[in-house]
CSV table of C-alpha atoms in Angstrom, one decimal:
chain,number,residue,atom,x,y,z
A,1,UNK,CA,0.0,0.0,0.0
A,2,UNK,CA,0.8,3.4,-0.4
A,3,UNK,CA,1.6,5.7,2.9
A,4,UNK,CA,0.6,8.7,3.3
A,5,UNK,CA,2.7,11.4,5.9
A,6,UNK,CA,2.3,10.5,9.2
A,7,UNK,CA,3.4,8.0,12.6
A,8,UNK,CA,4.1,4.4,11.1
A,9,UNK,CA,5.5,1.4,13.2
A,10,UNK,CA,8.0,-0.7,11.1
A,11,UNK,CA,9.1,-4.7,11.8
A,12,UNK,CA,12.1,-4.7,10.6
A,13,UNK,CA,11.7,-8.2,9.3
A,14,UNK,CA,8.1,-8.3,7.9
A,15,UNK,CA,7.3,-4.9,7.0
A,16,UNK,CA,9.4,-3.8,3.9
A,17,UNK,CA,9.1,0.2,2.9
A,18,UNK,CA,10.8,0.7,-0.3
A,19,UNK,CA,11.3,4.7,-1.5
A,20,UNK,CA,12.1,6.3,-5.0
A,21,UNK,CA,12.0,9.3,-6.1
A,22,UNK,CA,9.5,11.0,-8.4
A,23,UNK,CA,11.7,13.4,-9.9
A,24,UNK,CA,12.5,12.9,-13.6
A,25,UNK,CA,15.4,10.3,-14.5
A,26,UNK,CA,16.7,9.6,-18.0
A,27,UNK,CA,17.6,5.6,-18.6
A,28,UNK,CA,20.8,4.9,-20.6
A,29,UNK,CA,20.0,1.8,-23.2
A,30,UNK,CA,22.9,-0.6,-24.2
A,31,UNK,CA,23.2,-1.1,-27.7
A,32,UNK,CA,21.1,-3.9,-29.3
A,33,UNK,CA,22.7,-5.1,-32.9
A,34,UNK,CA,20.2,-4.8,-36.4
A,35,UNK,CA,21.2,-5.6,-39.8
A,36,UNK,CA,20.6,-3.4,-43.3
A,37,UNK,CA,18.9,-5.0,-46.1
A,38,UNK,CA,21.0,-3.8,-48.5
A,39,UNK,CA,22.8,-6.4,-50.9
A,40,UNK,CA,26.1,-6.1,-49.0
A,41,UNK,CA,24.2,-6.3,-45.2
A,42,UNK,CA,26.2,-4.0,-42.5
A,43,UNK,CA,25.7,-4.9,-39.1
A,44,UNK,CA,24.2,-1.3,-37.2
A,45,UNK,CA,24.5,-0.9,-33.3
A,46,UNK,CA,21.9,1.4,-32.1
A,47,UNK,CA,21.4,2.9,-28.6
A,48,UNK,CA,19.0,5.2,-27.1
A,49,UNK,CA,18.1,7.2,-23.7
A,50,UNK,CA,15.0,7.3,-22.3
A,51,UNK,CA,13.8,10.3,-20.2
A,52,UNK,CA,10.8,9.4,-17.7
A,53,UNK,CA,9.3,9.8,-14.5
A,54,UNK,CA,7.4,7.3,-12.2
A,55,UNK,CA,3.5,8.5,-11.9
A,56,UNK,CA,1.9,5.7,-9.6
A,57,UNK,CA,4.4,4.0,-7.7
A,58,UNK,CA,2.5,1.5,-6.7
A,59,UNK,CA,2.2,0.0,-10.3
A,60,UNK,CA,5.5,0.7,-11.5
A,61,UNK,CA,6.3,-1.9,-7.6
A,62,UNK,CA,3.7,-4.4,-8.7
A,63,UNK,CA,3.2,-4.7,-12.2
A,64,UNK,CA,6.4,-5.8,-13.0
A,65,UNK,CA,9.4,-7.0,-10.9
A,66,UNK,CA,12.2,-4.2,-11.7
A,67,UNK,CA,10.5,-1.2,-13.3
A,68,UNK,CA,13.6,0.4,-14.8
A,69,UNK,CA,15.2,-3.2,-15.9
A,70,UNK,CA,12.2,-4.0,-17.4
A,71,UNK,CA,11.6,-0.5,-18.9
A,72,UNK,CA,15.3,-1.0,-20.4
A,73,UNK,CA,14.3,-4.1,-21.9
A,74,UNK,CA,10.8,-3.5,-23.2
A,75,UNK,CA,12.3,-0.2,-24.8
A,76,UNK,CA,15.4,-2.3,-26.5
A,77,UNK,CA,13.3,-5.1,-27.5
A,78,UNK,CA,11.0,-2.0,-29.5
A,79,UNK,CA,13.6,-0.4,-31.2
A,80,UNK,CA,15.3,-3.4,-32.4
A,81,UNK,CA,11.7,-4.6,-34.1
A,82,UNK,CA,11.7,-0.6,-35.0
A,83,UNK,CA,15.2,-1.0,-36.6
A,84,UNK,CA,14.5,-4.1,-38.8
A,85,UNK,CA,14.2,-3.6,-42.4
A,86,UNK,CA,16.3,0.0,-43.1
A,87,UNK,CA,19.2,0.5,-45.3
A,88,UNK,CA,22.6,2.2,-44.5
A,89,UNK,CA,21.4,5.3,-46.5
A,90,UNK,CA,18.2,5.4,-44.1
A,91,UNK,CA,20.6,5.3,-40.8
A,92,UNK,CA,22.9,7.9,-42.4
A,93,UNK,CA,19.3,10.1,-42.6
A,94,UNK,CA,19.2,12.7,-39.4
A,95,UNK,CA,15.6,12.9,-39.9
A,96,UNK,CA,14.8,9.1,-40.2
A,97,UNK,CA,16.5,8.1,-36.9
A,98,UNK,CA,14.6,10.5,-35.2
A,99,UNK,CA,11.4,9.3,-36.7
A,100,UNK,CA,12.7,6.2,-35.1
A,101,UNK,CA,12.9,7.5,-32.2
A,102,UNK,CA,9.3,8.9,-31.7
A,103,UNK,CA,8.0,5.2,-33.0
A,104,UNK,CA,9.7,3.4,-30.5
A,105,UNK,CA,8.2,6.4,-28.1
A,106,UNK,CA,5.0,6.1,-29.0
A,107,UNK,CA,5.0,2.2,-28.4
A,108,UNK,CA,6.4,2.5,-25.5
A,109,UNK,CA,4.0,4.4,-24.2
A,110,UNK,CA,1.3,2.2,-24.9
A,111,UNK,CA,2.4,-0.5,-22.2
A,112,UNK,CA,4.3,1.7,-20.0
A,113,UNK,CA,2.3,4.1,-19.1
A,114,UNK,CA,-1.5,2.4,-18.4
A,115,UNK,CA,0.0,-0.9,-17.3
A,116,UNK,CA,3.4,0.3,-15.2
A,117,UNK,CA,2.6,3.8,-13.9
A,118,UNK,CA,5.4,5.0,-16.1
A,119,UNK,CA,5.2,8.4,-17.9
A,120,UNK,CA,7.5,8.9,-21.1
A,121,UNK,CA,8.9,12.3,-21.8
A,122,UNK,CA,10.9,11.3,-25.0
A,123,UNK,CA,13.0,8.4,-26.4
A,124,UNK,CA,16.6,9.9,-27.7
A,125,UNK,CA,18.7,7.7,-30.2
A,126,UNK,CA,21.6,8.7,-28.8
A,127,UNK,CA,24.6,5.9,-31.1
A,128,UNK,CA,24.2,4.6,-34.6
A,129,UNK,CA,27.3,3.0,-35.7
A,130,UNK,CA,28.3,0.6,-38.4
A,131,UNK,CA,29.9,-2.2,-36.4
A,132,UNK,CA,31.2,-6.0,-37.3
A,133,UNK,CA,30.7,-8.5,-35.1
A,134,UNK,CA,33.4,-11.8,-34.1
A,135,UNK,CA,32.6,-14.7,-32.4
A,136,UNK,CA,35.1,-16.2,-30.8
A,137,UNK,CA,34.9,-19.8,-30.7
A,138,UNK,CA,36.5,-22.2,-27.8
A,139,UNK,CA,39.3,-19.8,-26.8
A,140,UNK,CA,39.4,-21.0,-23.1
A,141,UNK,CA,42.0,-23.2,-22.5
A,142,UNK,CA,40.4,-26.7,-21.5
A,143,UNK,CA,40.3,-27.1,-17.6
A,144,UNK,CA,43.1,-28.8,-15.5
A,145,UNK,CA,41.3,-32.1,-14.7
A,146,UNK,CA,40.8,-33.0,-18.4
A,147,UNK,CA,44.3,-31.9,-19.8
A,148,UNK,CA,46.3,-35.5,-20.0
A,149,UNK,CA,49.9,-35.5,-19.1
A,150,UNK,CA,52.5,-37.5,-20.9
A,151,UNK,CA,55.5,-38.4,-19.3
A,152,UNK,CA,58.5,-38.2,-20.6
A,153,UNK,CA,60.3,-41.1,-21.8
């Protein structure tokens, strides 16, 4: 429940008050990986900020588990589906990333807000960078107990 100012009694191991703040915070996105569909595909990383601000606590506690881990998520998970299906020219364009960015704003907003308690002031695309990426396959040295030893003769 939600308290309101006044004299509370708190048992320290049953009751659990959990505070936050209700002033504005901006949420820094790691990058999530798309590919162009031009006939030579580029591998894009993209990355965004997100500024917000909590309006019913109480949902953004109990609707989901953590609200800024899941607000990261939700809002990476968007503009990857967002990203899908752009050339290189299009992520060159100033104009067409930040259309990108008010799409993945606007569906953002339709879960967040309602469901989690979670006002959206604006999604930022903040990197867009050509990248390659290398997997690196079995580099660890096998462990100790399955290395054999040969003796020497």
């Amino acid at each position: 429940k939600v308290l309101q100012p006044r004299l509370y009694f708190h048992i320290p191991l049953i009751d659990n008050i959990v505070t936050d703040s209700n002033q504005e915070a901006v949420l820094n996105c790691p990058f999530a990986t798309v590919q162009t569909i031009d006939s030579e595909t580029v591998t894009i990383a993209v990355s965004c900020n997100i500024r917000y601000e909590v309006s019913n606590f109480y949902l953004a506690y109990t609707a989901v588990h953590d609200y800024k881990l899941s607000l990261r998520d939700h809002a990476l998970s968007i503009l990857t589906l967002k990203s899908m299906g752009k050339t290189l020219d299009q992520w060159k364009d100033p104009p067409e990333i930040r259309k990108l960015g008010e799409a993945v704003e606007q569906e953002l907003r339709k879960v967040v807000t309602e469901r989690w308690g979670i006002k959206v002031h604006q999604v930022y695309i903040t990197d867009v960078v050509p990248t390659r990426a290398y997997k690196i396959l079995d580099s660890a040295p096998p462990p100790q107990h399955l290395v054999i030893q040969q003796e020497a003769p």
